[in-house]
Amino acid sequence: MEASLFAETIDLIPAPLLLINRDGTVRTANRSAASALETDPGRLHGTPVVSWCPGDHGDRLERAISDAWDTAPTEIAPDPLFIDSRRAGTGTLVLASVDRGSAMLLMRRGPATDEIRPLTGPEHQDPVTGLLNRHTLPIVVERELMRAARSGSPPVAMLFVMLRDFKQINQMHGHQVGDLLLENSGIRIRETVRKSDFVFRWEGTNMVVLLPELATRLDGLLVAEKIHSAVTVPYRFRGLDLAPGCHVGIALFPDDATSADDLFNRANSAVIEAERRDEPYRYYDQETHQRASDRLTLKTGLQRAFERDELELYYQPIVTAEGRIAGAEALMRWNHPTRGVLGPADFIELAEDSRLIAPIDKLAMYSACRQLVAMADRPEFFVSMNVSAINLSDATLPTVVAQALKSAGVTDPSRLKLELTESRTAENRPQFLTVMNEIQSMGVEIWIDDFGTGQSSLSYLKHLPVSTVKIDKDFVAELAADSDDVEYLRGIVSTVRSRNKRIVVEGISTADQLSLVGELPVDYLQGYHFARPMPVSELQALLERTDTLPEYPVRSGTTRTVPDPG
C-alpha cells in the first residue's frame, strides 16, 4: 500500500525523477522521467542508470553517486552534478540527494534541451534537397542505436541510396535541372518511409535512410523496393523523360554492425556490390539478402494471386468425441505456379505485413459462406475459419461478415465460426471486444484458437464473448503416456469447462495421442489422424461415403475402427 502511494505521489512531480539503488540500478521512476527517456516506467526499473548516459558520462555519474554515499549519506549535494542524458542535447541529470538506501536524480532541462526531432534548423538541413544533412547523420544514428541496444527493440536498418545518371542530366540540361530532380528524388524517398524514419543527403547524389524499429529484418528490402520504384519513375521535362537510376545498399544493426561507423560502412559496401551486380538493392549479408529477395518475390506473386485465381480454400474435418464429422475448418491455400500448394504458414504473415490480409480474409469468408449454402442438406454442418487480428481491429469487419452471409444466402449464421488467435486478442482488447460482440449478435460464433499460448487465465477467458476454445496443438504434440502430461492437459480442459465453453482439441496426429485425449471431457477433435486439409471436392466425396472418420474414441475408453473410405 505504501509503495503504491509513493509511486502515485512521485508521478505528481512534474520534474523527471529517478530513484536508484546503491548498486546503481533504477529503483523507481516517475512518468515524467520515463517520458523524457522515451520509454515506460516499468522498463526503467532494474536497469543500470549509467546505461542511460552516453560515453564517459555514465562513469562520471557512477563515481559521483559512490562519492556521495561515502561522504554525505544524508545531505543534499551542495554542488549538483550535471550529466548529459542519453540523448545529446536534451538536458542534464542532477544528483539531488542521497540517503542510506537510494539516491535521487532529477532531470533538469536547460537551453540545450530541444528535441533532436524534427531537426528543422538550417544547421541540420541540406540546402538543395531540404533533407537532413550529413553532419546530422552521426548524431541521429548514435542516438537510435543506443536506444535499440538498451531497450532490446527490433533491428535498425540503414539504407545507402545511390542515385545514378545525374552527370548526364547536368551536362544535357544544366545543374539547375539536376538539382531540381535531386530535390524531387529526396521528396519521393521521404514519402515512401514512415514519419519516424530519417532521410539524409550524404554527398553528391547519395542519400542515407535510417529505419528504426523494423518489424522484421527482411522489411528493409520492402522499403528499398519502394524507394527504387519511386525514384526511377521518369520525370517529364521539355518533352523528354528523365529517369535517374538507383541502387540501394542495406545493413542491419546489430546483425551486420554494432556501431554507427560500421553500420554506415556496411551499407556503403552493400550499395557498391549492388552497383557492381547491376541490382536494384542488396543486403550486406548474403543470407539475409537471399531470404529478403525470396520474400519480395513471394509478395509480388501474392499480389497477382487474386487476378490469377490461385487462392483456394481447403477444409479439414472436425469430428465429435464419438467420431461423427460435425464440421470443418476452412484453411487458405495458395496454388503457387512454381512452388506448388502453399499453406498459411508460408504467406499469411507476409499478407499481414503487406496489407493483403483483408482481401484474403474476405475471399475466405465469402467462399466459406457459399460452401455452407451448398451443404444445405447438412444443416448441422459448420465451417470455422481464422480471422486476422488486423481485421478484428477494423470496425467494418461486422459489416463484411453480414454481407458475406447475405450474399451467399446463409439462413443460419451459427453455422459460421470465426477463429481468433488467443495471443492476438489481448493486444487491443477494448476495440476487439466491441467488434466481437457485434459479430456475436448476428448469431455467428467466436472461437479462440491456440488457447494456452497467450494469456491462458480464467480472468482472460471470462471477459471474452466466445463459445468455444481450441486447445493449442503444441500441448498434444508433447503429450506422452506420462501421467503428468495428461494431468496438465486435463487441468487446462477443466479450466475452460469451468467457464462453460465448448472445447476442441486440435493437432491429433497419432493413435496414441487419440487414446490419451479420448477420456477427456472435450466436444470436438481435429488433426491429421482423422484427415488432412483437402479441396472442397474431396470433402464432398468424403461426406458422401461416410459420416464418420476411420478411428475415434468412445466415452467408455474403447476404440472402434471404421473401414477406411479409401
Coordinates of C-alpha atoms in Angstrom, one line a residue:
M1 CA 0.0 0.0 0.0
E2 CA 2.8 2.4 1.0
A3 CA 4.8 1.6 -2.2
S4 CA 1.7 2.2 -4.3
L5 CA 1.1 5.5 -2.6
F6 CA 4.7 6.5 -3.1
A7 CA 4.6 5.7 -6.8
E8 CA 1.4 7.8 -7.2
T9 CA 3.0 10.6 -5.3
I10 CA 6.2 10.9 -7.4
D11 CA 4.1 10.7 -10.5
L12 CA 2.6 14.1 -9.4
I13 CA 6.0 15.7 -9.5
P14 CA 6.3 17.5 -12.9
A15 CA 10.1 17.2 -13.0
P16 CA 11.6 13.9 -14.2
L17 CA 12.8 11.9 -11.2
L18 CA 14.7 8.7 -10.8
L19 CA 15.4 6.8 -7.5
I20 CA 18.4 4.5 -7.8
N21 CA 19.7 1.7 -5.5
R22 CA 23.1 1.6 -4.1
D23 CA 24.2 -0.9 -6.8
G24 CA 23.3 1.8 -9.4
T25 CA 20.1 0.3 -10.7
V26 CA 16.8 2.2 -11.0
R27 CA 14.5 1.5 -8.1
T28 CA 11.6 3.6 -9.4
A29 CA 10.9 6.4 -11.8
N30 CA 8.1 8.8 -12.3
R31 CA 6.2 9.2 -15.5
S32 CA 8.0 12.4 -16.4
A33 CA 11.3 10.6 -16.3
A34 CA 10.0 7.8 -18.5
S35 CA 8.6 10.2 -20.9
A36 CA 11.9 12.2 -21.1
L37 CA 13.7 9.0 -21.8
E38 CA 11.0 7.8 -24.3
T39 CA 10.3 4.5 -22.5
D40 CA 7.9 3.1 -20.0
P41 CA 8.4 3.4 -16.2
G42 CA 8.4 -0.4 -15.9
R43 CA 11.2 -0.8 -18.4
L44 CA 13.4 1.6 -16.4
H45 CA 13.0 -0.5 -13.2
G46 CA 16.1 -2.6 -12.5
T47 CA 18.2 -1.1 -15.3
P48 CA 21.7 0.4 -14.6
V49 CA 21.3 4.2 -14.6
V50 CA 24.6 4.6 -16.3
S51 CA 23.2 2.8 -19.3
W52 CA 21.1 5.9 -20.0
C53 CA 24.2 8.1 -20.2
P54 CA 26.4 8.3 -23.4
G55 CA 30.2 8.0 -23.5
D56 CA 32.1 8.6 -20.2
H57 CA 29.1 10.4 -18.6
G58 CA 28.0 7.1 -17.1
D59 CA 31.3 6.7 -15.4
R60 CA 31.2 10.2 -14.1
L61 CA 27.7 9.7 -12.7
E62 CA 28.7 6.4 -11.1
R63 CA 31.7 8.0 -9.4
A64 CA 29.6 10.9 -8.2
I65 CA 27.0 8.7 -6.6
S66 CA 29.6 6.5 -5.0
D67 CA 31.4 9.5 -3.6
A68 CA 28.1 10.9 -2.3
W69 CA 27.4 7.7 -0.4
D70 CA 30.8 7.7 1.2
T71 CA 31.0 11.3 2.1
A72 CA 27.5 12.8 2.5
P73 CA 24.9 10.0 3.0
T74 CA 22.1 12.2 4.2
E75 CA 22.8 15.6 2.7
I76 CA 21.7 17.4 -0.4
A77 CA 24.7 17.6 -2.7
P78 CA 26.0 21.2 -2.4
D79 CA 27.2 21.3 -6.0
P80 CA 24.8 19.4 -8.1
L81 CA 26.4 17.2 -10.8
F82 CA 25.3 17.9 -14.3
I83 CA 25.5 14.8 -16.5
D84 CA 24.3 14.8 -20.2
S85 CA 21.3 12.5 -20.5
R86 CA 21.3 9.7 -23.1
R87 CA 20.1 11.9 -25.9
A88 CA 22.7 14.5 -26.9
G89 CA 21.4 18.0 -26.2
T90 CA 18.2 17.1 -24.3
G91 CA 19.1 18.0 -20.8
T92 CA 21.0 17.1 -17.7
L93 CA 20.9 14.6 -14.8
V94 CA 21.2 16.3 -11.5
L95 CA 22.3 14.4 -8.4
A96 CA 19.9 16.0 -5.9
S97 CA 20.1 13.9 -2.7
V98 CA 21.4 10.7 -1.3
D99 CA 20.3 8.6 1.7
R100 CA 21.5 5.3 3.1
G101 CA 19.4 3.2 0.7
S102 CA 19.0 5.2 -2.5
A103 CA 20.0 8.3 -4.5
M104 CA 17.6 10.7 -6.1
L105 CA 18.3 12.0 -9.6
L106 CA 16.4 14.9 -11.1
M107 CA 16.5 15.5 -14.9
R108 CA 16.9 19.2 -15.5
R109 CA 16.1 20.7 -18.9
G110 CA 18.1 23.7 -19.9
P111 CA 18.7 25.8 -23.0
A112 CA 20.2 22.8 -24.8
T113 CA 17.1 20.6 -24.3
D114 CA 15.5 20.9 -27.7
E115 CA 14.5 17.6 -29.2
I116 CA 16.7 16.3 -32.0
R117 CA 13.4 15.6 -33.9
P118 CA 12.4 17.2 -36.1
L119 CA 15.8 19.0 -36.6
T120 CA 14.3 21.8 -38.7
G121 CA 17.1 24.3 -38.1
P122 CA 19.2 25.4 -41.1
E123 CA 22.3 23.9 -39.4
H124 CA 20.7 20.4 -39.8
Q125 CA 19.3 20.8 -43.3
D126 CA 20.8 20.3 -46.7
P127 CA 20.3 23.5 -48.8
V128 CA 19.5 21.7 -52.1
T129 CA 17.1 18.9 -51.0
G130 CA 15.8 20.2 -47.7
L131 CA 16.7 16.8 -46.2
L132 CA 18.8 16.3 -43.1
N133 CA 22.5 16.9 -43.8
R134 CA 25.5 14.6 -43.4
H135 CA 26.6 16.4 -40.2
T136 CA 23.3 15.4 -38.5
L137 CA 23.6 11.8 -39.6
P138 CA 26.0 10.6 -36.8
I139 CA 24.1 12.4 -34.1
V140 CA 20.8 10.7 -35.0
V141 CA 22.4 7.3 -35.7
E142 CA 24.2 7.2 -32.4
R143 CA 21.0 8.1 -30.6
E144 CA 18.9 5.5 -32.3
L145 CA 21.5 2.7 -32.0
M146 CA 21.9 3.5 -28.3
R147 CA 18.1 3.3 -27.8
A148 CA 17.9 0.0 -29.7
A149 CA 20.8 -1.6 -27.8
R150 CA 19.4 -0.6 -24.4
S151 CA 15.8 -1.5 -24.9
G152 CA 16.3 -4.6 -27.0
S153 CA 13.9 -3.1 -29.6
P154 CA 13.6 -4.5 -33.1
P155 CA 16.5 -4.1 -35.5
V156 CA 17.6 -0.9 -37.1
A157 CA 18.3 -0.7 -40.8
M158 CA 20.5 1.8 -42.7
L159 CA 19.8 2.2 -46.4
F160 CA 22.5 3.8 -48.6
V161 CA 20.8 5.2 -51.7
M162 CA 23.0 5.8 -54.7
L163 CA 21.3 7.8 -57.5
R164 CA 22.7 7.5 -61.0
D165 CA 22.8 9.3 -64.3
F166 CA 22.8 12.8 -62.8
K167 CA 26.1 13.6 -64.6
Q168 CA 24.5 13.2 -68.0
I169 CA 21.4 15.1 -66.8
N170 CA 23.6 18.0 -65.6
Q171 CA 25.6 18.0 -68.9
M172 CA 22.5 18.0 -71.1
H173 CA 20.1 20.2 -69.2
G174 CA 22.2 22.1 -66.7
H175 CA 22.8 21.9 -62.9
Q176 CA 19.6 23.7 -62.1
V177 CA 17.5 20.9 -63.6
G178 CA 19.8 18.3 -61.9
D179 CA 19.3 20.0 -58.6
L180 CA 15.5 20.1 -59.1
L181 CA 15.5 16.4 -59.9
L182 CA 17.7 15.7 -56.9
E183 CA 15.3 17.6 -54.6
N184 CA 12.3 15.8 -56.0
S185 CA 14.0 12.4 -55.6
G186 CA 14.5 13.3 -51.9
I187 CA 10.8 14.1 -51.6
R188 CA 9.9 10.8 -53.2
I189 CA 12.1 8.9 -50.8
R190 CA 10.7 10.9 -47.8
E191 CA 7.2 9.9 -48.9
T192 CA 7.9 6.2 -49.1
V193 CA 9.1 5.9 -45.4
R194 CA 7.4 6.4 -42.1
K195 CA 7.3 9.7 -40.2
S196 CA 9.6 8.0 -37.6
D197 CA 12.3 7.3 -40.2
F198 CA 15.1 9.6 -41.2
V199 CA 16.3 10.6 -44.6
F200 CA 19.7 12.4 -45.1
R201 CA 21.6 13.7 -48.1
W202 CA 25.1 12.3 -47.7
E203 CA 27.0 13.9 -50.6
G204 CA 26.5 14.4 -54.3
T205 CA 23.6 12.2 -55.4
N206 CA 24.0 9.8 -52.5
M207 CA 21.4 9.6 -49.7
V208 CA 21.0 7.7 -46.5
V209 CA 17.8 6.4 -44.9
L210 CA 17.6 5.2 -41.3
L211 CA 14.8 2.9 -40.3
P212 CA 14.5 2.4 -36.5
E213 CA 12.4 -0.4 -35.1
L214 CA 11.8 -2.6 -38.1
A215 CA 9.1 -5.2 -37.7
T216 CA 11.4 -7.9 -39.2
R217 CA 14.9 -8.0 -40.6
L218 CA 13.6 -8.6 -44.0
D219 CA 11.4 -5.5 -44.1
G220 CA 14.4 -3.4 -45.1
L221 CA 14.2 -4.8 -48.6
L222 CA 10.5 -3.9 -48.9
V223 CA 11.4 -0.3 -48.1
A224 CA 14.3 -0.4 -50.6
E225 CA 12.0 -1.7 -53.3
K226 CA 9.6 1.1 -52.6
I227 CA 12.4 3.7 -52.8
H228 CA 13.7 2.2 -56.0
S229 CA 10.3 2.2 -57.6
A230 CA 9.5 5.7 -56.5
V231 CA 12.9 7.3 -57.6
T232 CA 13.0 5.6 -61.0
V233 CA 9.6 6.8 -62.2
P234 CA 10.5 9.2 -65.2
Y235 CA 10.3 12.9 -64.9
R236 CA 8.8 14.8 -67.9
F237 CA 10.9 17.7 -68.9
R238 CA 10.6 19.6 -72.2
G239 CA 9.1 16.6 -74.0
L240 CA 11.8 14.2 -72.6
D241 CA 11.6 11.5 -69.9
L242 CA 14.4 11.9 -67.4
A243 CA 14.7 8.7 -65.4
P244 CA 17.5 8.6 -62.7
G245 CA 18.9 5.2 -62.0
C246 CA 19.1 3.9 -58.4
H247 CA 20.9 1.3 -56.2
V248 CA 20.2 0.7 -52.5
G249 CA 22.5 -1.0 -50.0
I250 CA 21.1 -2.3 -46.8
A251 CA 22.8 -3.0 -43.5
L252 CA 21.3 -4.0 -40.1
F253 CA 22.1 -3.2 -36.5
P254 CA 23.1 -5.3 -34.6
D255 CA 23.4 -8.2 -37.2
D256 CA 25.9 -6.5 -39.5
A257 CA 27.4 -3.8 -37.3
T258 CA 27.3 -2.6 -33.7
S259 CA 28.5 0.9 -34.2
A260 CA 27.3 3.8 -36.3
D261 CA 30.5 4.0 -38.3
D262 CA 30.5 0.3 -39.1
L263 CA 26.8 0.3 -40.0
F264 CA 27.4 3.1 -42.5
N265 CA 30.4 1.3 -44.0
R266 CA 28.4 -1.9 -44.3
A267 CA 25.5 -0.1 -46.1
N268 CA 28.0 1.6 -48.3
S269 CA 29.7 -1.8 -49.2
A270 CA 26.3 -3.2 -49.9
V271 CA 25.3 -0.5 -52.4
I272 CA 28.7 -0.8 -54.1
E273 CA 28.1 -4.5 -54.6
A274 CA 24.5 -3.8 -55.8
E275 CA 26.0 -1.4 -58.4
R276 CA 28.6 -4.0 -59.4
R277 CA 26.0 -6.6 -59.9
D278 CA 23.6 -4.1 -61.5
E279 CA 20.9 -5.0 -58.9
P280 CA 18.3 -2.5 -57.6
Y281 CA 19.0 -3.3 -53.9
R282 CA 21.2 -5.6 -51.8
Y283 CA 21.7 -6.6 -48.2
Y284 CA 25.3 -6.6 -46.8
D285 CA 24.7 -10.1 -45.6
Q286 CA 24.3 -12.6 -48.4
E287 CA 22.0 -15.0 -46.5
T288 CA 19.7 -12.1 -45.4
H289 CA 19.7 -10.8 -48.9
Q290 CA 18.6 -14.1 -50.3
R291 CA 15.8 -14.5 -47.7
A292 CA 14.6 -11.0 -48.3
S293 CA 14.7 -11.4 -52.1
D294 CA 12.6 -14.6 -51.8
R295 CA 10.2 -12.7 -49.5
L296 CA 9.8 -9.9 -52.0
T297 CA 9.3 -12.3 -54.9
L298 CA 6.6 -14.1 -52.8
K299 CA 4.9 -10.8 -52.0
T300 CA 4.8 -9.8 -55.7
G301 CA 3.3 -13.2 -56.5
L302 CA 0.7 -12.9 -53.8
Q303 CA -0.5 -9.6 -55.2
R304 CA -1.0 -11.3 -58.5
A305 CA -2.6 -14.5 -57.0
F306 CA -6.0 -12.8 -56.8
E307 CA -6.2 -12.0 -60.5
R308 CA -4.8 -15.4 -61.4
D309 CA -7.4 -17.1 -59.1
E310 CA -4.6 -19.0 -57.3
L311 CA -6.1 -18.8 -53.8
E312 CA -8.4 -21.7 -52.7
L313 CA -10.0 -22.9 -49.5
Y314 CA -9.1 -26.3 -48.2
Y315 CA -11.2 -28.0 -45.5
Q316 CA -10.0 -30.1 -42.6
P317 CA -12.8 -32.1 -40.9
I318 CA -13.6 -31.6 -37.2
V319 CA -15.2 -34.6 -35.5
T320 CA -17.1 -35.1 -32.3
A321 CA -15.7 -37.2 -29.5
E322 CA -17.7 -40.1 -30.9
G323 CA -16.2 -39.7 -34.3
R324 CA -19.0 -38.1 -36.2
I325 CA -18.0 -35.4 -38.7
A326 CA -19.5 -32.2 -37.3
G327 CA -17.9 -29.6 -39.5
A328 CA -14.6 -28.4 -41.0
E329 CA -12.0 -25.7 -40.6
A330 CA -11.5 -23.6 -43.8
L331 CA -7.8 -23.1 -44.4
M332 CA -6.5 -20.9 -47.2
R333 CA -4.1 -22.5 -49.7
W334 CA -2.1 -20.7 -52.5
N335 CA -1.7 -22.7 -55.6
H336 CA 1.7 -21.2 -56.5
P337 CA 2.7 -21.6 -60.1
T338 CA 6.3 -22.8 -59.3
R339 CA 6.3 -23.8 -55.6
G340 CA 3.1 -25.9 -55.6
V341 CA 0.5 -25.7 -52.9
L342 CA 1.5 -23.3 -50.0
G343 CA -0.1 -23.3 -46.6
P344 CA -0.9 -20.3 -44.4
A345 CA 2.5 -20.5 -42.6
D346 CA 4.2 -19.7 -45.9
F347 CA 2.3 -16.5 -46.7
I348 CA -0.2 -15.2 -44.1
E349 CA 2.4 -13.3 -42.1
L350 CA 3.6 -11.7 -45.4
A351 CA 0.0 -10.9 -46.3
E352 CA -0.5 -9.1 -43.0
D353 CA 2.7 -7.1 -43.4
S354 CA 1.8 -6.1 -47.0
R355 CA -1.9 -5.3 -46.2
L356 CA -3.2 -8.1 -48.3
I357 CA -4.8 -10.0 -45.4
A358 CA -8.1 -8.1 -45.5
P359 CA -8.9 -9.2 -49.1
I360 CA -7.7 -12.7 -48.3
D361 CA -10.0 -12.9 -45.2
K362 CA -12.8 -11.5 -47.3
L363 CA -12.3 -14.1 -50.0
A364 CA -12.2 -16.9 -47.5
M365 CA -15.4 -15.6 -45.7
Y366 CA -17.4 -15.4 -48.9
S367 CA -16.2 -18.8 -50.1
A368 CA -17.0 -20.4 -46.8
C369 CA -20.5 -19.0 -46.7
R370 CA -21.1 -20.2 -50.3
Q371 CA -20.0 -23.7 -49.2
L372 CA -22.4 -23.7 -46.2
V373 CA -25.3 -23.0 -48.6
A374 CA -24.0 -25.8 -50.9
M375 CA -24.3 -28.1 -47.9
A376 CA -27.8 -27.1 -47.0
D377 CA -28.7 -30.8 -46.8
R378 CA -26.5 -31.0 -43.8
P379 CA -28.0 -28.2 -41.6
E380 CA -25.8 -29.0 -38.6
F381 CA -22.5 -28.9 -40.5
F382 CA -20.5 -25.9 -39.6
V383 CA -17.4 -24.2 -41.0
S384 CA -14.8 -22.4 -38.9
M385 CA -12.2 -20.0 -40.3
N386 CA -9.4 -17.8 -38.9
V387 CA -9.7 -14.1 -38.9
S388 CA -6.6 -12.0 -38.7
A389 CA -6.2 -9.8 -35.6
I390 CA -5.6 -6.9 -38.0
N391 CA -9.1 -7.3 -39.4
L392 CA -10.5 -7.8 -36.0
S393 CA -9.4 -4.3 -35.1
D394 CA -11.3 -2.9 -38.1
A395 CA -14.7 -1.6 -37.1
T396 CA -16.1 -2.6 -40.6
L397 CA -15.5 -6.3 -40.1
P398 CA -19.1 -7.0 -38.8
T399 CA -20.4 -5.4 -42.0
V400 CA -18.2 -7.7 -44.1
V401 CA -19.4 -10.7 -42.2
A402 CA -23.1 -9.6 -42.6
Q403 CA -22.6 -9.0 -46.3
A404 CA -20.9 -12.4 -46.8
L405 CA -23.8 -14.2 -45.1
K406 CA -26.4 -12.3 -47.1
S407 CA -24.7 -12.6 -50.4
A408 CA -24.4 -16.4 -50.1
G409 CA -27.9 -16.8 -48.7
V410 CA -26.9 -18.4 -45.3
T411 CA -30.1 -18.7 -43.3
D412 CA -28.4 -20.0 -40.1
P413 CA -25.4 -17.7 -39.2
S414 CA -24.5 -20.0 -36.3
R415 CA -23.0 -22.4 -38.9
L416 CA -20.2 -20.0 -39.4
K417 CA -17.5 -19.9 -36.7
L418 CA -14.7 -17.3 -36.7
E419 CA -11.5 -18.3 -35.0
L420 CA -9.2 -15.7 -33.3
T421 CA -5.7 -16.4 -32.1
E422 CA -5.6 -16.1 -28.3
S423 CA -2.4 -14.1 -28.1
R424 CA -3.6 -11.5 -30.5
T425 CA -6.9 -10.8 -28.9
A426 CA -5.2 -9.2 -25.9
E427 CA -3.4 -6.6 -27.9
N428 CA -6.3 -4.2 -28.3
R429 CA -8.9 -5.7 -26.1
P430 CA -11.5 -2.8 -25.8
Q431 CA -11.8 -2.4 -29.6
F432 CA -11.7 -6.2 -30.2
L433 CA -14.5 -6.7 -27.7
T434 CA -16.7 -4.2 -29.5
V435 CA -16.2 -6.0 -32.8
M436 CA -16.6 -9.4 -31.3
N437 CA -19.9 -8.6 -29.5
E438 CA -21.3 -7.1 -32.7
I439 CA -20.5 -10.3 -34.7
Q440 CA -21.9 -12.5 -31.9
S441 CA -25.1 -10.5 -32.1
M442 CA -25.6 -11.7 -35.7
G443 CA -25.6 -15.3 -34.4
V444 CA -22.0 -16.0 -35.7
E445 CA -19.9 -17.8 -33.0
I446 CA -16.5 -16.7 -32.0
W447 CA -13.9 -19.3 -31.2
I448 CA -10.5 -18.8 -29.6
D449 CA -7.7 -20.6 -31.4
D450 CA -4.3 -21.8 -29.9
F451 CA -5.5 -21.5 -26.4
G452 CA -2.7 -21.9 -23.9
T453 CA -0.1 -19.8 -25.8
G454 CA -1.1 -16.4 -24.6
Q455 CA -3.0 -15.1 -21.6
S456 CA -4.3 -18.5 -20.5
S457 CA -6.1 -17.4 -17.4
L458 CA -9.6 -17.7 -16.1
S459 CA -10.0 -13.9 -15.9
Y460 CA -9.0 -13.5 -19.5
L461 CA -11.4 -16.2 -20.7
K462 CA -14.2 -14.8 -18.5
H463 CA -14.3 -11.5 -20.3
L464 CA -14.2 -12.8 -23.9
P465 CA -17.6 -13.3 -25.7
V466 CA -16.6 -16.7 -27.1
S467 CA -18.4 -20.0 -27.2
T468 CA -15.6 -22.4 -27.9
V469 CA -11.9 -22.8 -27.2
K470 CA -9.4 -24.7 -29.3
I471 CA -6.6 -26.2 -27.2
D472 CA -3.3 -25.4 -28.9
K473 CA -1.8 -28.3 -30.8
D474 CA 1.6 -28.0 -29.0
F475 CA 0.1 -29.4 -25.9
V476 CA -1.0 -32.5 -27.9
A477 CA 2.4 -32.8 -29.7
E478 CA 4.2 -33.0 -26.4
L479 CA 1.7 -35.4 -24.9
A480 CA 3.1 -38.8 -23.9
A481 CA 1.9 -41.7 -21.8
D482 CA 3.2 -39.7 -18.8
S483 CA 0.6 -39.0 -16.1
D484 CA 2.0 -35.5 -15.5
D485 CA 1.5 -34.5 -19.2
V486 CA -2.0 -35.9 -19.2
E487 CA -3.0 -34.3 -15.9
Y488 CA -1.6 -31.0 -17.1
L489 CA -3.9 -31.1 -20.2
R490 CA -6.7 -32.3 -18.0
G491 CA -6.2 -29.2 -15.9
I492 CA -6.4 -26.9 -19.0
V493 CA -9.6 -28.6 -20.1
S494 CA -11.1 -28.2 -16.6
T495 CA -10.2 -24.5 -16.6
V496 CA -12.1 -24.0 -19.9
R497 CA -15.0 -26.1 -18.8
S498 CA -15.4 -24.0 -15.6
R499 CA -16.3 -21.1 -17.9
N500 CA -18.9 -23.1 -19.8
K501 CA -17.0 -23.1 -23.0
R502 CA -17.0 -25.9 -25.6
I503 CA -13.6 -27.5 -26.3
V504 CA -11.8 -28.5 -29.5
V505 CA -8.5 -30.4 -29.2
E506 CA -6.5 -29.9 -32.4
G507 CA -3.3 -31.4 -33.6
I508 CA -4.1 -35.1 -33.0
S509 CA -1.8 -36.9 -35.4
T510 CA -1.4 -40.4 -33.9
A511 CA -3.5 -43.2 -32.4
D512 CA -1.6 -42.8 -29.1
Q513 CA -2.5 -39.2 -28.8
L514 CA -6.1 -40.0 -29.6
S515 CA -6.3 -42.6 -26.9
L516 CA -4.9 -40.2 -24.3
V517 CA -7.2 -37.4 -25.3
G518 CA -10.2 -39.6 -25.7
E519 CA -11.0 -39.8 -22.0
L520 CA -11.0 -36.0 -21.5
P521 CA -14.4 -34.2 -21.5
V522 CA -14.0 -32.4 -24.8
D523 CA -16.5 -31.7 -27.6
Y524 CA -14.5 -31.9 -30.8
L525 CA -11.3 -33.3 -32.1
Q526 CA -9.2 -32.3 -35.1
G527 CA -5.9 -33.4 -36.7
Y528 CA -4.1 -35.4 -39.3
H529 CA -5.1 -38.6 -37.6
F530 CA -8.6 -38.0 -38.9
A531 CA -8.0 -36.2 -42.1
R532 CA -5.6 -33.7 -43.7
P533 CA -7.0 -30.5 -45.2
M534 CA -8.5 -31.2 -48.6
P535 CA -10.1 -29.4 -51.5
V536 CA -13.9 -28.9 -51.3
S537 CA -14.5 -31.6 -53.9
E538 CA -12.7 -34.2 -51.8
L539 CA -14.6 -33.1 -48.7
Q540 CA -17.9 -33.6 -50.5
A541 CA -16.8 -37.0 -51.7
L542 CA -15.8 -38.0 -48.2
L543 CA -19.1 -36.9 -46.7
E544 CA -21.0 -38.9 -49.4
R545 CA -19.0 -42.0 -48.4
T546 CA -19.3 -41.7 -44.6
D547 CA -20.3 -39.5 -41.7
T548 CA -17.5 -40.8 -39.5
L549 CA -13.8 -40.9 -39.8
P550 CA -11.7 -44.1 -39.7
E551 CA -10.8 -44.2 -36.0
Y552 CA -12.2 -42.4 -33.0
P553 CA -12.6 -42.8 -29.2
V554 CA -15.8 -43.5 -27.3
R555 CA -16.6 -42.5 -23.7
S556 CA -16.1 -46.0 -22.4
G557 CA -12.4 -45.8 -23.4
T558 CA -12.6 -48.4 -26.1
T559 CA -11.7 -47.9 -29.7
R560 CA -13.8 -48.8 -32.6
T561 CA -12.5 -49.0 -36.2
V562 CA -14.5 -47.8 -39.2
P563 CA -13.4 -49.1 -42.6
D564 CA -11.1 -46.7 -44.4
P565 CA -13.2 -44.9 -47.0
G566 CA -10.3 -45.1 -49.4

